[in-house]
Tab-separated table of C-alpha atoms in Angstrom:
chain	number	residue	atom	x	y	z
F	1470	MET	CA	0.000	0.000	0.000
F	1471	GLU	CA	1.412	3.365	-1.052
F	1472	GLN	CA	1.756	5.895	1.728
F	1473	LYS	CA	0.596	9.400	0.780
F	1474	PHE	CA	1.649	12.611	2.416
F	1475	CYS	CA	0.022	16.010	2.397
F	1476	SER	CA	1.619	18.856	0.485
F	1477	TYR	CA	3.914	20.827	2.748
F	1478	TYR	CA	4.201	24.620	2.835
F	1479	ILE	CA	6.215	27.057	4.913
F	1480	GLY	CA	4.963	30.611	5.423
F	1481	HIS	CA	6.323	33.799	6.965
F	1482	ILE	CA	3.455	35.610	8.671
F	1483	GLU	CA	3.131	39.197	9.906
F	1484	ARG	CA	3.794	38.690	13.618
F	1485	SER	CA	0.924	40.854	14.856
F	1486	LEU	CA	-1.535	38.978	12.612
F	1487	CYS	CA	-0.680	35.343	13.355
F	1488	TRP	CA	-3.954	35.038	15.266
F	1489	TYR	CA	-5.843	36.223	12.176
F	1490	LEU	CA	-4.163	33.692	9.890
F	1491	THR	CA	-5.003	30.871	12.276
F	1492	ALA	CA	-8.637	31.985	12.527
F	1493	VAL	CA	-9.022	32.143	8.735
F	1494	ILE	CA	-7.325	28.786	8.133
F	1495	ARG	CA	-9.315	26.980	10.809
F	1496	GLY	CA	-12.570	28.594	9.721
F	1497	THR	CA	-12.145	27.678	6.050
F	1498	GLU	CA	-13.435	24.112	5.946
F	1499	TYR	CA	-10.268	22.622	7.425
F	1500	ILE	CA	-8.145	23.276	4.362
F	1501	CYS	CA	-4.950	22.373	6.190
F	1502	PHE	CA	-3.261	21.691	9.492
F	1503	ASP	CA	-1.201	24.674	10.601
F	1504	ARG	CA	1.272	25.210	13.380
F	1505	ALA	CA	4.025	27.594	14.331
F	1506	LEU	CA	7.397	26.205	13.339
F	1507	ASP	CA	9.343	29.184	14.730
F	1508	LYS	CA	7.244	31.463	16.902
F	1509	HIS	CA	9.980	34.091	17.269
F	1510	GLU	CA	10.255	34.555	13.498
F	1511	SER	CA	6.520	33.974	12.819
F	1512	ILE	CA	7.219	31.008	10.545
F	1513	PHE	CA	4.333	28.571	10.139
F	1514	GLU	CA	4.156	25.178	8.511
F	1515	PHE	CA	1.078	23.898	6.732
F	1516	PHE	CA	0.154	20.312	5.907
F	1517	VAL	CA	-2.332	20.531	3.037
F	1518	PRO	CA	-4.378	17.606	1.669
F	1519	GLU	CA	-4.228	17.318	-2.111
F	1520	SER	CA	-7.995	17.852	-2.298
F	1521	THR	CA	-7.791	21.307	-0.681
F	1522	GLU	CA	-4.524	22.592	-2.148
F	1523	ASP	CA	-6.235	24.944	-4.634
F	1524	VAL	CA	-8.362	26.523	-1.903
F	1525	PHE	CA	-5.324	26.784	0.373
F	1526	CYS	CA	-3.298	28.621	-2.289
F	1527	GLU	CA	-6.202	30.967	-3.092
F	1528	THR	CA	-6.578	31.757	0.612
F	1529	MET	CA	-2.844	32.355	1.050
F	1530	GLU	CA	-2.742	34.644	-1.998
F	1531	TYR	CA	-5.644	36.651	-0.599
F	1532	LEU	CA	-3.917	36.917	2.787
F	1533	LYS	CA	-0.702	37.910	1.033
F	1534	LYS	CA	-2.506	40.817	-0.652
F	1535	GLN	CA	-3.836	41.808	2.787
F	1536	LYS	CA	-0.232	41.704	4.129
F	1537	VAL	CA	-1.070	38.987	6.647
F	1538	VAL	CA	1.126	36.470	4.820
F	1539	LEU	CA	4.511	37.938	3.895
F	1540	SER	CA	5.585	34.901	1.877
F	1541	TYR	CA	4.890	31.197	1.506
F	1542	GLU	CA	6.327	28.359	-0.527
F	1543	LYS	CA	5.804	24.692	-1.167
F	1544	LYS	CA	8.607	22.503	0.127
F	1545	THR	CA	9.451	18.839	0.416
F	1546	THR	CA	7.673	17.408	3.428
F	1547	ARG	CA	10.241	17.623	6.216
F	1548	LEU	CA	9.062	14.273	7.553
F	1549	LEU	CA	10.390	12.651	4.370
F	1550	ASP	CA	13.741	14.364	4.863
F	1551	GLY	CA	14.107	12.818	8.301
F	1552	GLN	CA	14.107	16.209	10.011
F	1553	PRO	CA	13.021	16.176	13.644
F	1554	PHE	CA	9.856	17.827	14.873
């Protein structure tokens, strides 16, 4: 049986608006699992199911225009790289 992983994104968030990002993400039909990867630098990681990736990217682009999200990018899932939590 093939093991599937979610798409993995890293995002730099405006520090004062991290609460807003979390509220939008969690209120948008569970488009991903988010958590702070580095709270001092406001870096979040997002685990995004393939079925919601389009909605996730649309939401992130909207939040980028609103200057909530400063940047985000798709990366190789760190769990596949053997990186620790």
